Amino acid sequence: MTPVLEIDGLSGSYGSIVAVDDVSMRVAPGARHAVIGPNGAGKSTLFGLVTGALDAGSGRVLLDGRDISDLPEYARVRAGVTKTFQQPSLFLSLPVLDNVALAVQRAAGVGLRMLRPGHRYRNVHRTAVDHLAAAGLFERRRDPAGTLSHGERRQLDLAVALATNPRVLLLDEPTAGMSAAATAHFIELVVALAPRVTTVIVEHDLDLVFGVATHVTVLHQGAVLADGPPHLVRGSATVQQAYLGDGVVESLFY
Amino acid sequence: MQWLTDNFITILDGVAFGLLLFTIAIGLSLILGVLDVLNLAHGALYLAGAYLAVQFFTGRVSIWVFLLALVMASVLGAGAGAGLAFMMRPLAGRGHLDQALLSLGVALVLADLISAVFGNDVHTVSPPGFLSGSPQLAGFTYPVYRLAVILVGLVLALVVYLVVERTRLGALARATVIDAPMVRAMGVDTRPFVAGIFAFGTVLACVGGVLGAPILGAYPGLDQYVLILGLVVVVVGGVDTVRGTLVGALVIGQVEVLGVSLLPRYASFLVFATMVVGLLLRPGNRMRVAAS
Amino acid sequence: MTATISPARTSAHAAVRGGWAGRLRRVLPVATVLAVAVAPFGVTPPVSSALTRMCAFAVLVVGLDLLTGVAGLPSLGQAAPFGAGAYAAAIVATRLSPVAPLQLVAGAAAGGLLAAVIGWLAVRLRGINFLMITLALAELVHALANQWSSLTGGSNGLVGLPFIRIAPAGPPLVATGYVLWYVLAVSAACVAVVVVVSRSAFGRTLRGIRDNEGRMRALGYATFWPKYLVFCIAGVLAGVGGSLWVAQAQFVSPGSLNFEVSALALMAVVIGGRGTLYGPVLGAALVVLVRYELSPYLAGRGMLLLGGVFILVVYLLPKGLAGGRARRSA
């Protein structure tokens, strides 16, 4: 089965610091693919390289078998790869609804239309409202995004990303700072996304990862350390050592 | 080679003008590079210095009067710089555009005040007595004053280079260009630092005005001329290195002077064409669209 | 769950908005236009001329607000397309025809074309860099106006333009009132166009770019094109403003496109309220009033007063005179 997303020998550096080192990875369609690793392992950078937000030194990115490595970021997003941001990145002065509508209207191809007032694009409006409702933010739709709490901004950020209709959604530490209830809600959401949307999740919450993921890749110092089904990765001594160093290896994953 | 000999005077003029431009542009460049503030009042401060020269350089001007004028320009400039830094502080959270707008308001107010006090006439200023005259120089006559400007400009470039590269203030400035939040996180109290950088830049503008008065004169609208050229130098030379600004200033100075002399119809284009070429050739530094 | 929403009817906000504040906002523009339209019957010709100048300048300013306030591209170079439009209209007036609509089209085309050339490069830059480039390139155009004497009359400009006519066979509009009506009609139409564009999906795109261009790219927008488009639109509007200015002044010189014009336009936008469109229109009137009309009464120190007001606004009223309210959904 063709992987929906394939990363082939991808590398990227900040000046002389190699952040991502020859990483290869295959994401199966409909998978919930987790990327884990200690801090500084290059996980966020990897996402940036995949979507084109950062320039790769070498390597390829393939979406449904098609090489998108030469496409600029916006083109990759149109092709179907979207990522969220570690810190919610929103349009703070615009109403919550507009934040989502911007994503929807672009997907609908009406972003440059000048004649009709924005809200008269019924389909765009309805789709945006639906996304908001699913995120539990319907009541806040007219408030400027800047007035939302941090948790609400995270939810909005996710709703905006989903509104781009991605094939592959890269979630960068989506549950950081979330309450248990919000995390549970988030898990439901991610599970419901398959098989239409494939998710790749960078996470630190290992309970979540091993509860939800169908496949796990471990990064360490920019390179792939382990890659496989959760139960195999869990038991790997090299992975445990990477997290804990050379000290006493206590049980980390159980 | 013949062309060089024929135009030697003009080329020398270009060097003098370039170094004068450097005086102006380096202040602008430091404030922009280190503090991320576009000081649109820079030209008006130059103008203030120029009118200061108008006041001082009348009659017999001894070296003491000249130095006094420079000192006064420095004091004026430092005060203006500290004042601007103080005015900018409440706007720090509001982004760089608001700060640039504030400097625009100050520029317009200052220029109009100068107009109110000195009128709208075009003033020409003679070089101070001890620097006037045009001695013979290898078969050419050349004004002493311009040679003095070249000398002062080179000394200034050296001083600025040493301050930026060798002193703690300079190290802080360079660090701030690279990573301002980190510098703040290191506990450096930014307020006197900001005021210091501002004052350094504005002193250079005012002093430049005094130095440049015998060359450019003083008249309403000169502030805009100087500001534009300063901006072009900043665009061409970048804000990251003193050397870049110096090279940029020398290039623009040369283009402007040679242009006016050889191709007067196209002089303005040459300067801006240089700017466009500079923009296209150096996509790095300030002009790069950062992938965040 | 489907939520069928009629945007204006279901929330508490809408109730407030439908109240006196909302009605005032809808009535005020119409009332202003009507007031200006009847002014010639009650005021002296010089006042009519002043109002005409305000209307012409307002077109320049509202275009700048679309560019700077809505799209977030701060320009100090709008004097260039404004001047290009003024010169184009003047050249048509002296060499071709006194028919005002023809001059208008020439002005719009000149402004738009110049913006298309400048914008192709300028729009790739952001923030302060963009500001610097627009400033420098506008000065280039200013220098061009001074140099190209055969076309522009050099530093003397073009003088003695004929009175405008609305139709080729029509009478020349000699009375200031008639000129005011022509300029008012065109400028009101321009402002209306800008309001429509601002409320459209494109307007929303522009605001998105202003707030967070990086995220827009991450949503799939090729942000160069909306920015380039709005830059050209602002250029067309500035060109229209220039042709209207010339229709009234019957004269154009390099002074029509110097740095001061760009600065005055930006000040009008900021004082009025960035992004509010109507605020900058009022700001334009204020700027023209203080800088040009009242200057003789202020010992020529109109700019000083304006600069002072501008500084105060930047400090105390960053959202301008009209700003301060949260936007409704576009």
CSV table of C-alpha atoms in Angstrom, one decimal, chain B residues 32-263:
chain,number,residue,atom,x,y,z
B,32,LEU,CA,17.6,50.1,12.8
B,33,GLY,CA,19.8,47.1,13.1
B,34,VAL,CA,20.1,47.0,16.9
B,35,LEU,CA,16.8,48.5,18.0
B,36,ASP,CA,14.7,47.6,15.0
B,37,VAL,CA,13.5,51.2,14.8
B,38,LEU,CA,13.4,53.2,11.6
B,39,ASN,CA,14.3,56.7,12.8
B,40,LEU,CA,12.6,58.9,10.2
B,41,ALA,CA,13.6,61.9,12.2
B,42,HIS,CA,17.3,61.3,11.2
B,43,GLY,CA,17.2,63.8,8.4
B,44,ALA,CA,15.6,66.5,10.5
B,45,LEU,CA,18.4,66.0,13.1
B,46,TYR,CA,21.0,66.4,10.3
B,47,LEU,CA,19.1,69.6,9.3
B,48,ALA,CA,19.3,70.9,12.9
B,49,GLY,CA,23.1,70.4,12.8
B,50,ALA,CA,23.3,72.1,9.5
B,51,TYR,CA,21.4,75.2,10.8
B,52,LEU,CA,23.7,75.1,13.9
B,53,ALA,CA,26.6,75.5,11.5
B,54,VAL,CA,24.7,78.4,9.8
B,55,GLN,CA,24.6,80.1,13.1
B,56,PHE,CA,28.2,79.4,14.1
B,57,PHE,CA,30.1,79.6,10.9
B,58,THR,CA,29.8,83.3,10.3
B,59,GLY,CA,32.6,85.7,10.2
B,60,ARG,CA,36.0,84.5,11.4
B,61,VAL,CA,35.6,81.0,12.5
B,62,SER,CA,38.5,79.7,14.5
B,63,ILE,CA,39.1,76.1,15.3
B,64,TRP,CA,37.6,76.7,18.8
B,65,VAL,CA,34.4,77.9,17.3
B,66,PHE,CA,34.4,74.9,15.0
B,67,LEU,CA,34.9,72.5,17.9
B,68,LEU,CA,32.3,74.3,19.9
B,69,ALA,CA,29.9,73.8,17.1
B,70,LEU,CA,30.7,70.1,17.1
B,71,VAL,CA,30.3,69.8,20.8
B,72,MET,CA,27.0,71.6,20.7
B,73,ALA,CA,25.8,69.4,17.9
B,74,SER,CA,26.8,66.4,20.0
B,75,VAL,CA,24.9,67.7,23.0
B,76,LEU,CA,21.9,68.5,20.9
B,77,GLY,CA,22.1,65.1,19.2
B,78,ALA,CA,22.5,63.2,22.4
B,79,GLY,CA,19.6,65.0,24.0
B,80,ALA,CA,17.4,64.3,21.0
B,81,GLY,CA,18.4,60.7,21.0
B,82,ALA,CA,17.7,60.2,24.6
B,83,GLY,CA,14.5,62.0,24.2
B,84,LEU,CA,13.5,59.9,21.2
B,85,ALA,CA,14.3,56.7,23.1
B,86,PHE,CA,12.2,57.9,26.0
B,87,MET,CA,9.3,58.7,23.7
B,88,MET,CA,9.6,55.3,22.1
B,89,ARG,CA,9.5,53.3,25.3
B,90,PRO,CA,5.7,53.3,25.7
B,91,LEU,CA,5.3,52.1,22.2
B,92,ALA,CA,7.7,49.2,22.5
B,93,GLY,CA,4.9,46.7,22.8
B,94,ARG,CA,3.1,48.1,19.8
B,95,GLY,CA,5.4,47.1,17.1
B,96,HIS,CA,8.0,48.8,14.9
B,97,LEU,CA,5.6,50.6,12.6
B,98,ASP,CA,4.2,52.7,15.4
B,99,GLN,CA,7.7,53.7,16.5
B,100,ALA,CA,8.5,54.6,12.9
B,101,LEU,CA,5.3,56.7,12.8
B,102,LEU,CA,6.3,58.5,16.0
B,103,SER,CA,9.7,59.3,14.5
B,104,LEU,CA,7.8,60.6,11.4
B,105,GLY,CA,5.8,62.9,13.5
B,106,VAL,CA,8.8,64.2,15.3
B,107,ALA,CA,10.6,64.7,12.0
B,108,LEU,CA,7.7,66.8,10.6
B,109,VAL,CA,7.4,68.9,13.8
B,110,LEU,CA,11.2,69.4,14.0
B,111,ALA,CA,11.5,70.4,10.3
B,112,ASP,CA,8.7,72.8,10.6
B,113,LEU,CA,10.1,74.4,13.8
B,114,ILE,CA,13.4,74.9,12.1
B,115,SER,CA,11.6,76.5,9.2
B,116,ALA,CA,9.7,78.8,11.6
B,117,VAL,CA,13.0,79.9,13.2
B,118,PHE,CA,15.2,80.2,10.2
B,119,GLY,CA,12.9,80.9,7.4
B,120,ASN,CA,12.7,79.2,4.0
B,121,ASP,CA,15.8,80.7,2.4
B,122,VAL,CA,18.6,78.5,1.1
B,123,HIS,CA,21.7,79.0,3.2
B,124,THR,CA,25.2,78.4,2.0
B,125,VAL,CA,27.8,78.0,4.6
B,126,SER,CA,31.5,78.7,4.1
B,127,PRO,CA,34.0,76.4,5.6
B,128,PRO,CA,35.6,77.6,8.8
B,129,GLY,CA,38.6,79.9,8.3
B,130,PHE,CA,41.2,77.5,9.3
B,131,LEU,CA,39.9,74.9,6.9
B,132,SER,CA,39.2,77.1,3.9
B,133,GLY,CA,41.1,77.5,0.8
B,134,SER,CA,42.1,75.1,-1.9
B,135,PRO,CA,45.8,74.2,-1.9
B,136,GLN,CA,47.6,72.6,-4.8
B,137,LEU,CA,47.5,68.8,-4.6
B,138,ALA,CA,49.6,67.0,-7.2
B,139,GLY,CA,48.7,69.4,-9.9
B,140,PHE,CA,45.0,69.8,-8.8
B,141,THR,CA,43.5,72.4,-6.6
B,142,TYR,CA,41.2,70.9,-4.1
B,143,PRO,CA,39.3,72.4,-1.2
B,144,VAL,CA,40.9,71.7,2.2
B,145,TYR,CA,37.5,71.3,3.8
B,146,ARG,CA,36.6,68.3,1.7
B,147,LEU,CA,39.9,66.7,2.5
B,148,ALA,CA,39.1,67.4,6.2
B,149,VAL,CA,35.7,65.7,5.7
B,150,ILE,CA,37.4,62.7,4.2
B,151,LEU,CA,39.8,62.5,7.1
B,152,VAL,CA,37.1,63.0,9.7
B,153,GLY,CA,34.9,60.4,8.0
B,154,LEU,CA,37.7,57.8,8.0
B,155,VAL,CA,38.5,58.5,11.6
B,156,LEU,CA,34.8,58.2,12.5
B,157,ALA,CA,34.5,55.0,10.6
B,158,LEU,CA,37.4,53.6,12.6
B,159,VAL,CA,36.0,54.8,15.9
B,160,VAL,CA,32.6,53.3,15.2
B,161,TYR,CA,34.2,50.1,14.1
B,162,LEU,CA,36.2,49.9,17.2
B,163,VAL,CA,33.3,50.7,19.4
B,164,VAL,CA,31.1,48.1,17.8
B,165,GLU,CA,33.7,45.4,17.5
B,166,ARG,CA,35.8,46.0,20.6
B,167,THR,CA,33.8,47.4,23.4
B,168,ARG,CA,31.2,45.9,25.7
B,169,LEU,CA,28.5,48.2,24.4
B,170,GLY,CA,29.4,47.1,20.9
B,171,ALA,CA,29.2,43.5,21.9
B,172,LEU,CA,25.8,44.0,23.4
B,173,ALA,CA,24.7,45.8,20.2
B,174,ARG,CA,25.9,43.0,18.0
B,175,ALA,CA,24.2,40.4,20.3
B,176,THR,CA,21.0,42.4,20.2
B,177,VAL,CA,21.0,42.4,16.4
B,178,ILE,CA,21.3,38.6,16.5
B,179,ASP,CA,19.0,37.8,19.3
B,180,ALA,CA,17.4,40.6,21.3
B,181,PRO,CA,15.1,38.5,23.6
B,182,MET,CA,18.2,36.5,24.7
B,183,VAL,CA,20.1,39.6,25.6
B,184,ARG,CA,17.2,40.8,27.7
B,185,ALA,CA,16.9,37.4,29.3
B,186,MET,CA,20.5,37.8,30.3
B,187,GLY,CA,19.5,40.5,32.5
B,188,VAL,CA,20.9,43.4,30.6
B,189,ASP,CA,18.9,46.5,31.5
B,190,THR,CA,17.8,47.6,28.1
B,191,ARG,CA,16.7,51.1,28.9
B,192,PRO,CA,20.1,52.9,29.2
B,193,PHE,CA,21.3,50.7,26.4
B,194,VAL,CA,18.5,51.7,24.1
B,195,ALA,CA,19.0,55.3,25.0
B,196,GLY,CA,22.7,54.9,24.4
B,197,ILE,CA,22.3,53.5,21.0
B,198,PHE,CA,19.8,56.1,20.0
B,199,ALA,CA,21.9,58.9,21.3
B,200,PHE,CA,25.0,57.5,19.4
B,201,GLY,CA,23.0,57.5,16.2
B,202,THR,CA,21.5,60.9,16.6
B,203,VAL,CA,24.8,62.5,17.6
B,204,LEU,CA,26.2,61.3,14.4
B,205,ALA,CA,23.3,62.8,12.5
B,206,CYS,CA,23.7,66.2,14.1
B,207,VAL,CA,27.5,66.3,13.9
B,208,GLY,CA,27.1,65.2,10.3
B,209,GLY,CA,24.9,68.2,9.7
B,210,VAL,CA,27.6,70.5,11.0
B,211,LEU,CA,30.3,68.9,9.0
B,212,GLY,CA,28.2,68.7,5.9
B,213,ALA,CA,26.9,72.3,6.0
B,214,PRO,CA,29.8,73.7,3.9
B,215,ILE,CA,29.1,71.1,1.3
B,216,LEU,CA,25.4,70.8,1.2
B,217,GLY,CA,24.2,74.0,2.8
B,218,ALA,CA,21.0,74.3,4.8
B,219,TYR,CA,17.5,74.7,3.5
B,220,PRO,CA,14.0,73.3,4.0
B,221,GLY,CA,13.7,69.9,2.2
B,222,LEU,CA,17.4,69.0,2.9
B,223,ASP,CA,16.2,66.8,5.7
B,224,GLN,CA,14.2,64.7,3.2
B,225,TYR,CA,17.1,64.5,0.8
B,226,VAL,CA,19.5,63.3,3.5
B,227,LEU,CA,17.0,60.9,4.9
B,228,ILE,CA,16.3,59.3,1.5
B,229,LEU,CA,20.0,58.9,0.7
B,230,GLY,CA,20.6,57.5,4.2
B,231,LEU,CA,17.9,54.9,3.6
B,232,VAL,CA,19.3,54.0,0.3
B,233,VAL,CA,22.7,53.4,1.9
B,234,VAL,CA,21.1,51.3,4.6
B,235,VAL,CA,19.3,49.2,2.0
B,236,VAL,CA,22.5,48.8,-0.1
B,237,GLY,CA,24.9,48.3,2.7
B,238,GLY,CA,22.7,46.4,5.2
B,239,VAL,CA,22.5,46.9,8.9
B,240,ASP,CA,24.6,44.0,10.0
B,241,THR,CA,28.1,45.4,9.7
B,242,VAL,CA,29.9,48.7,10.0
B,243,ARG,CA,31.9,47.8,6.9
B,244,GLY,CA,28.7,47.1,5.0
B,245,THR,CA,27.4,50.6,5.7
B,246,LEU,CA,30.8,52.1,4.8
B,247,VAL,CA,30.9,50.4,1.5
B,248,GLY,CA,27.3,51.2,0.8
B,249,ALA,CA,27.9,54.9,1.7
B,250,LEU,CA,31.0,55.1,-0.5
B,251,VAL,CA,29.2,53.5,-3.4
B,252,ILE,CA,26.1,55.7,-3.2
B,253,GLY,CA,28.2,58.8,-2.6
B,254,GLN,CA,30.3,58.0,-5.7
B,255,VAL,CA,27.2,57.2,-7.8
B,256,GLU,CA,25.5,60.4,-6.8
B,257,VAL,CA,28.4,62.7,-7.4
B,258,LEU,CA,29.6,61.0,-10.6
B,259,GLY,CA,26.0,60.9,-11.8
B,260,VAL,CA,25.4,64.6,-11.2
B,261,SER,CA,28.7,65.4,-12.9
B,262,LEU,CA,28.6,63.1,-15.9
B,263,LEU,CA,25.0,62.3,-16.5
